[in-house]
Coordinates of C-alpha atoms and ligand atoms in Angstrom, one line a residue:
M1 CA 3.0 13.2 -31.9
A2 CA 6.0 11.3 -29.8
K3 CA 8.6 9.2 -31.1
A4 CA 8.2 6.1 -29.9
L5 CA 9.9 4.1 -26.9
F6 CA 9.6 1.5 -27.8
D7 CA 8.6 -1.1 -31.1
K8 CA 7.5 -3.9 -30.0
V9 CA 6.0 -4.6 -27.1
T10 CA 3.7 -7.8 -25.1
L11 CA 1.8 -7.9 -22.8
I12 CA 0.9 -10.8 -21.4
G13 CA -1.4 -11.1 -19.6
L14 CA -5.3 -8.9 -20.5
G15 CA -6.4 -7.8 -17.6
L16 CA -7.1 -4.4 -15.5
I17 CA -3.8 -4.1 -15.9
G18 CA -2.4 -5.1 -18.7
S19 CA -5.6 -3.5 -20.5
S20 CA -5.1 0.3 -18.7
L21 CA -1.3 -0.7 -20.3
G22 CA -2.5 -1.3 -23.8
H23 CA -5.0 2.5 -23.3
A24 CA -1.8 4.4 -22.0
M25 CA 0.4 2.7 -24.5
K26 CA -1.9 3.7 -27.2
R27 CA -2.6 7.3 -25.8
G28 CA 1.2 8.7 -25.2
G29 CA 2.5 6.8 -28.2
I30 CA 4.4 5.0 -26.8
A31 CA 5.1 1.4 -29.1
R32 CA 4.8 0.9 -32.2
E33 CA 3.0 -2.6 -31.7
I34 CA 1.3 -3.9 -28.9
V35 CA 0.4 -7.9 -29.3
G36 CA -1.3 -9.6 -26.4
H37 CA -1.5 -13.1 -24.5
A38 CA -4.1 -14.2 -22.2
R39 CA -4.9 -17.4 -21.1
S40 CA -8.8 -17.7 -22.2
T41 CA -9.7 -16.6 -26.3
K42 CA -12.5 -15.2 -25.1
T43 CA -10.1 -12.2 -23.1
L44 CA -7.4 -12.5 -26.6
Q45 CA -10.7 -11.7 -28.9
T46 CA -11.9 -9.1 -26.0
A47 CA -8.8 -7.1 -26.9
L48 CA -8.6 -6.8 -30.4
K49 CA -11.9 -5.8 -30.1
I50 CA -11.3 -3.0 -27.4
G51 CA -8.4 -2.0 -29.4
F52 CA -5.8 -2.3 -26.9
V53 CA -3.5 -4.1 -28.3
D54 CA -2.6 -4.9 -32.0
A55 CA -2.5 -8.3 -32.5
V56 CA -3.0 -11.5 -30.3
F57 CA -1.4 -15.2 -29.9
E58 CA -2.5 -18.0 -28.0
D59 CA 1.2 -19.1 -28.2
M60 CA 3.0 -17.5 -25.1
G61 CA 6.3 -17.9 -27.6
R62 CA 5.5 -16.3 -30.8
A63 CA 4.0 -13.0 -28.5
V64 CA 6.8 -12.3 -27.4
E65 CA 9.2 -12.3 -30.2
D66 CA 11.0 -9.8 -31.6
A67 CA 9.3 -8.1 -28.2
D68 CA 12.2 -4.8 -26.8
L69 CA 9.8 -5.0 -23.9
I70 CA 7.6 -7.4 -22.3
I71 CA 5.1 -7.0 -18.9
L72 CA 3.6 -9.7 -17.1
C73 CA 0.8 -8.7 -16.1
V74 CA -0.7 -11.9 -14.1
P75 CA -1.2 -12.9 -10.6
V76 CA 2.2 -12.8 -9.0
G77 CA 1.8 -17.2 -8.3
I78 CA 2.0 -17.8 -11.4
C79 CA 5.2 -14.8 -13.6
G80 CA 8.2 -17.7 -12.1
S81 CA 6.3 -20.3 -14.8
I82 CA 5.1 -17.3 -16.7
C83 CA 9.8 -16.0 -17.5
E84 CA 10.5 -19.9 -17.1
Q85 CA 7.6 -20.8 -20.8
I86 CA 9.1 -17.2 -22.3
S87 CA 12.8 -17.1 -21.1
P88 CA 14.0 -19.4 -25.1
H89 CA 12.2 -16.8 -27.6
L90 CA 13.1 -13.5 -26.0
K91 CA 15.4 -11.5 -28.6
Q92 CA 18.5 -10.0 -27.2
G93 CA 19.1 -6.4 -25.1
A94 CA 14.9 -7.1 -24.6
I95 CA 13.8 -5.8 -21.2
V96 CA 11.2 -8.2 -18.5
T97 CA 9.5 -6.5 -16.4
D98 CA 6.3 -7.2 -13.9
V99 CA 3.5 -5.0 -12.4
G100 CA 3.0 -7.6 -9.4
S101 CA 1.7 -6.8 -6.1
V102 CA 5.0 -8.0 -4.4
K103 CA 8.2 -8.0 -5.3
G104 CA 11.5 -10.2 -3.6
A105 CA 9.0 -13.1 -4.4
V106 CA 8.8 -12.6 -7.9
I107 CA 12.3 -11.8 -8.3
A108 CA 12.9 -15.4 -6.6
A109 CA 10.8 -16.5 -9.5
C110 CA 11.7 -14.9 -12.5
S111 CA 15.2 -14.3 -11.8
P112 CA 16.8 -17.4 -12.8
H113 CA 14.8 -17.6 -16.0
I114 CA 16.0 -14.4 -17.4
P115 CA 18.3 -15.3 -20.1
A116 CA 21.3 -13.2 -20.5
G117 CA 21.2 -10.4 -22.5
V118 CA 18.5 -9.6 -21.3
H119 CA 17.4 -7.1 -18.6
F120 CA 15.2 -7.5 -15.6
V121 CA 13.8 -4.7 -14.1
P122 CA 10.7 -4.7 -11.5
G123 CA 8.0 -3.0 -10.7
H124 CA 4.5 -2.2 -9.0
P125 CA 3.1 0.3 -10.6
M126 CA 0.6 1.0 -7.6
A127 CA -3.0 2.5 -8.8
G128 CA -6.5 0.0 -9.8
T129 CA -9.8 -0.3 -8.8
E130 CA -11.4 -3.2 -7.7
Y131 CA -13.2 -5.1 -11.0
S132 CA -10.7 -7.0 -12.5
G133 CA -10.9 -8.3 -16.5
P134 CA -10.4 -6.2 -20.7
E135 CA -12.8 -4.6 -20.2
S136 CA -12.4 -2.2 -16.5
G137 CA -8.9 -1.2 -18.4
F138 CA -8.2 2.7 -18.9
A139 CA -6.1 5.0 -20.0
E140 CA -5.5 7.2 -17.1
L141 CA -5.3 4.7 -14.5
F142 CA -1.7 6.1 -13.8
D143 CA -1.6 8.9 -14.2
N144 CA -0.2 10.6 -11.5
R145 CA -0.1 7.2 -9.7
W146 CA 3.2 5.5 -7.6
C147 CA 5.1 3.1 -10.1
L148 CA 7.6 1.5 -7.8
L149 CA 10.3 0.2 -9.5
T150 CA 13.3 -2.4 -7.6
P151 CA 15.8 -2.5 -9.9
L152 CA 18.8 -5.5 -9.0
R153 CA 21.8 -5.4 -7.7
D154 CA 23.3 -5.7 -10.3
G155 CA 20.8 -4.7 -13.5
D156 CA 21.3 -2.8 -16.3
Q157 CA 21.0 1.3 -15.9
Q158 CA 19.8 2.3 -18.8
A159 CA 17.3 -0.5 -18.7
T160 CA 15.6 1.0 -15.8
T161 CA 16.7 4.6 -16.8
K162 CA 14.1 4.0 -20.5
M163 CA 12.1 1.9 -17.7
I164 CA 11.2 5.4 -15.9
D165 CA 11.1 7.0 -19.2
F166 CA 8.3 4.2 -20.1
W167 CA 6.1 4.1 -16.8
Q168 CA 6.5 8.6 -16.8
A169 CA 5.2 8.2 -21.0
C170 CA 1.9 6.4 -18.5
G171 CA 1.7 9.5 -16.7
A172 CA 2.9 7.1 -14.0
N173 CA 5.9 9.5 -10.8
V174 CA 8.3 7.0 -10.3
E175 CA 10.3 5.6 -7.1
T176 CA 13.2 3.7 -7.2
M177 CA 13.7 1.2 -3.9
S178 CA 15.2 -2.2 -2.8
A179 CA 12.1 -5.4 -3.0
E180 CA 12.8 -5.6 0.5
H181 CA 12.1 -2.1 1.4
H182 CA 9.0 -2.2 -1.4
D183 CA 7.6 -5.1 0.1
V184 CA 6.4 -3.8 3.7
V185 CA 5.8 -0.7 2.0
A186 CA 2.9 -2.5 -0.3
A187 CA 2.2 -4.2 3.1
V188 CA 0.7 -0.6 5.2
T189 CA -0.3 1.2 2.3
S190 CA -1.6 -1.8 0.6
H191 CA -2.0 -5.3 1.6
L192 CA -3.0 -4.8 5.0
P193 CA -5.8 -2.6 3.6
H194 CA -6.9 -4.8 1.8
L195 CA -7.2 -7.8 4.6
I196 CA -8.9 -5.7 7.1
A197 CA -11.5 -5.0 4.3
F198 CA -12.0 -9.3 3.8
N199 CA -11.8 -8.9 7.9
I200 CA -14.5 -6.4 8.5
V201 CA -17.1 -7.2 5.5
G202 CA -16.6 -11.6 6.3
T203 CA -17.7 -10.0 10.0
A204 CA -20.5 -8.4 8.9
D205 CA -21.8 -10.8 7.3
D206 CA -21.5 -13.2 9.8
L207 CA -22.5 -11.7 12.6
E208 CA -26.3 -13.2 14.8
G209 CA -28.8 -10.7 14.3
I210 CA -27.9 -8.5 12.0
T211 CA -29.5 -10.1 8.8
K212 CA -27.4 -9.4 5.4
R213 CA -30.1 -7.5 3.6
E214 CA -29.3 -4.4 7.0
V215 CA -26.3 -5.0 6.4
I216 CA -26.9 -4.4 3.0
K217 CA -29.3 -1.7 3.5
F218 CA -28.1 0.5 5.7
A219 CA -24.4 0.2 4.8
A220 CA -23.3 3.6 6.2
G221 CA -19.7 5.3 3.9
G222 CA -17.0 3.4 5.9
F223 CA -19.0 -0.4 5.4
R224 CA -19.4 0.7 1.8
D225 CA -15.9 1.4 1.5
F226 CA -14.9 -1.1 3.1
T227 CA -17.7 -3.7 0.6
R228 CA -16.1 -2.0 -2.3
I229 CA -12.0 -2.7 -2.0
A230 CA -13.4 -6.6 0.0
A231 CA -14.8 -6.4 -3.4
S232 CA -11.6 -7.5 -5.8
D233 CA -9.7 -10.5 -7.8
P234 CA -9.7 -13.5 -5.3
T235 CA -6.8 -15.0 -7.0
M236 CA -5.2 -12.1 -7.4
W237 CA -5.1 -11.7 -3.8
R238 CA -4.7 -14.8 -2.6
D239 CA -1.2 -14.2 -4.5
V240 CA -0.6 -11.4 -2.5
F241 CA -0.7 -13.1 0.9
L242 CA 1.2 -16.2 -0.2
H243 CA 4.1 -14.3 -1.6
N244 CA 4.0 -10.7 0.4
K245 CA 3.7 -13.6 4.1
D246 CA 7.3 -11.8 5.9
A247 CA 6.0 -8.4 5.8
V248 CA 2.1 -8.8 5.9
L249 CA 2.5 -10.9 9.0
E250 CA 5.3 -8.5 10.2
V251 CA 3.0 -5.1 10.1
L252 CA -0.5 -7.8 11.4
G253 CA 1.8 -8.2 14.1
R254 CA 2.8 -4.3 15.2
F255 CA -1.5 -3.4 13.3
N256 CA -2.8 -6.4 16.7
D257 CA -0.7 -4.7 18.9
D258 CA -2.6 -1.6 18.1
L259 CA -6.4 -2.8 17.7
G260 CA -5.6 -3.9 21.2
A261 CA -4.2 -0.5 22.9
L262 CA -7.3 0.5 21.0
T263 CA -9.8 -1.8 22.8
K264 CA -8.3 -0.7 25.8
A265 CA -8.5 2.3 25.9
I266 CA -12.6 1.2 24.1
K267 CA -13.2 -0.7 27.7
D268 CA -11.0 1.4 30.1
G269 CA -13.3 4.7 29.0
D270 CA -10.4 6.7 27.8
G271 CA -11.6 9.5 26.0
D272 CA -8.1 11.1 25.6
K273 CA -6.5 8.6 23.5
L274 CA -9.2 7.6 22.0
F275 CA -9.3 11.2 20.8
D276 CA -6.0 11.3 20.3
Q277 CA -5.3 8.9 18.5
F278 CA -8.7 10.1 15.9
E279 CA -6.3 12.8 16.1
R280 CA -3.6 11.6 14.3
T281 CA -5.1 10.4 11.9
R282 CA -6.5 13.4 10.2
H283 CA -4.0 14.9 9.6
I284 CA -2.9 11.8 7.5
R285 CA -5.9 12.2 5.3
Q286 CA -5.0 15.7 5.1
N287 CA -1.6 15.2 3.3
I288 CA -3.3 12.6 0.9
L289 CA -5.6 14.6 -0.3
D290 CA -2.4 18.0 -0.2
D291 CA -0.9 14.7 -2.6
E292 CA -3.8 14.7 -5.2
Q293 CA -3.1 10.8 -4.0
D294 CA -7.6 11.1 -2.9
K295 CA -8.7 10.3 -6.1
Ligands
NAP301 P1 -6.7 -9.0 -14.2 O1 -7.8 -8.4 -14.3 O2 -7.0 -10.6 -12.5 O3 -5.9 -10.2 -15.2 C1 -5.5 -11.4 -15.2 C2 -5.0 -11.5 -16.5 O4 -4.2 -12.8 -17.0 C3 -5.8 -11.9 -17.0 O5 -5.9 -11.8 -19.0 C4 -5.5 -13.4 -17.3 O6 -5.9 -14.3 -18.3 C5 -3.5 -13.7 -17.1 N1 -3.7 -15.1 -16.8 C6 -3.6 -15.4 -15.7 N2 -3.2 -17.1 -16.0 C7 -2.5 -17.2 -17.1 C8 -1.7 -18.2 -17.4 N3 -1.4 -19.3 -16.8 N4 -1.2 -17.6 -18.5 C9 -1.1 -16.4 -19.4 N5 -2.3 -15.7 -18.3 C10 -2.4 -15.5 -17.3 O7 -5.6 -8.6 -12.7 P2 -5.0 -7.5 -13.1 O8 -5.3 -6.7 -11.3 O9 -4.3 -6.6 -13.7 O10 -3.5 -7.1 -11.9 C11 -2.5 -8.4 -12.4 C12 -1.7 -7.8 -11.4 O11 -1.0 -7.1 -11.5 C13 -1.5 -8.8 -11.0 O12 -0.5 -9.7 -9.7 C14 -1.5 -8.0 -9.2 O13 -0.8 -8.0 -8.5 C15 -0.4 -6.7 -10.0 N6 -1.6 -5.7 -9.6 C16 -2.9 -5.1 -9.7 C17 -3.7 -4.6 -9.1 C18 -5.5 -4.4 -9.1 O14 -5.2 -2.8 -8.1 N7 -5.9 -5.2 -9.6 C19 -2.9 -2.9 -9.0 C20 -1.4 -2.7 -8.8 C21 -0.7 -4.0 -9.0 P3 -7.9 -14.4 -18.8 O15 -8.1 -13.1 -18.9 O16 -7.3 -15.2 -20.1 O17 -8.2 -14.9 -17.9

């Protein structure tokens, strides 16, 4: 087995991402010991029973004691308060990272609580499913997916390199970028599509003259895919939109303009405009298939 990258890793939050990281670390022999903390006793017991952690602690401070790597796998809105609580218990030289879908707001909330001598390397694996909780994770979640790291300007280079090694050992491809850039990329590729899904499924549910039964019964491929995305965790997504407000509003503005142009093309019976747009977007799908990012 490969040499472990870390002696002790603590996962705070043991849902989809936390449990998948536990499984991936076990698969790759990445940590000698994995300990976990979550909000509820039920989650702690489930995690221990499944076995993607070696030990669990109700007390967050005890969970992070002596840990070389602490990974925050909780909704983005509480990352700051978690950092504040663990701060006095962190050992010198430890790395704190997170997996939050928003980076600027998480960095602003966490940075003030990272003690001198502890390294903060924010991150975001671009991998997920619509499921949540400790039973939803699996070791392969990050395989051939991208993990975006957004190191701080004055951050420790060695700690960043170690996190690149970590994510690669979990199966991911890694790219580093600024938090500002990340938040726009995530707004376009993930946040806006989720917002559209939440909206379209809500609209279908509200339409007069079409019963809920019909929506379910006749759901064709396109709509069915939207319902899968719209089944994602409400707490996580509420926090994403509250904390990536500026970037989401920026891309939403562009989206509304483009939707307006398509609406006009339909009104005007402008088939060429519609065809050209659909032809252009079809190529993007092919690029994703070529990149093996469709699964
Ligand atoms: P999840 O399955 O709902 O799990 C969230 C975990 O956080 C649970 O174990 C929960 O504990 C714990 N938690 C919540 N509040 C807590 C608190 N105050 N103290 C300690 N633990 C607390 O969520 P997830 O999908 O893994 O998402 C976690 C993070 O990953 C989010 O920041 C999200 O933005 C990011 N992310 C998600 C995806 C995705 O597709 N889901 C993809 C990439 C990144 P209990 O179980 O005890 O309630």
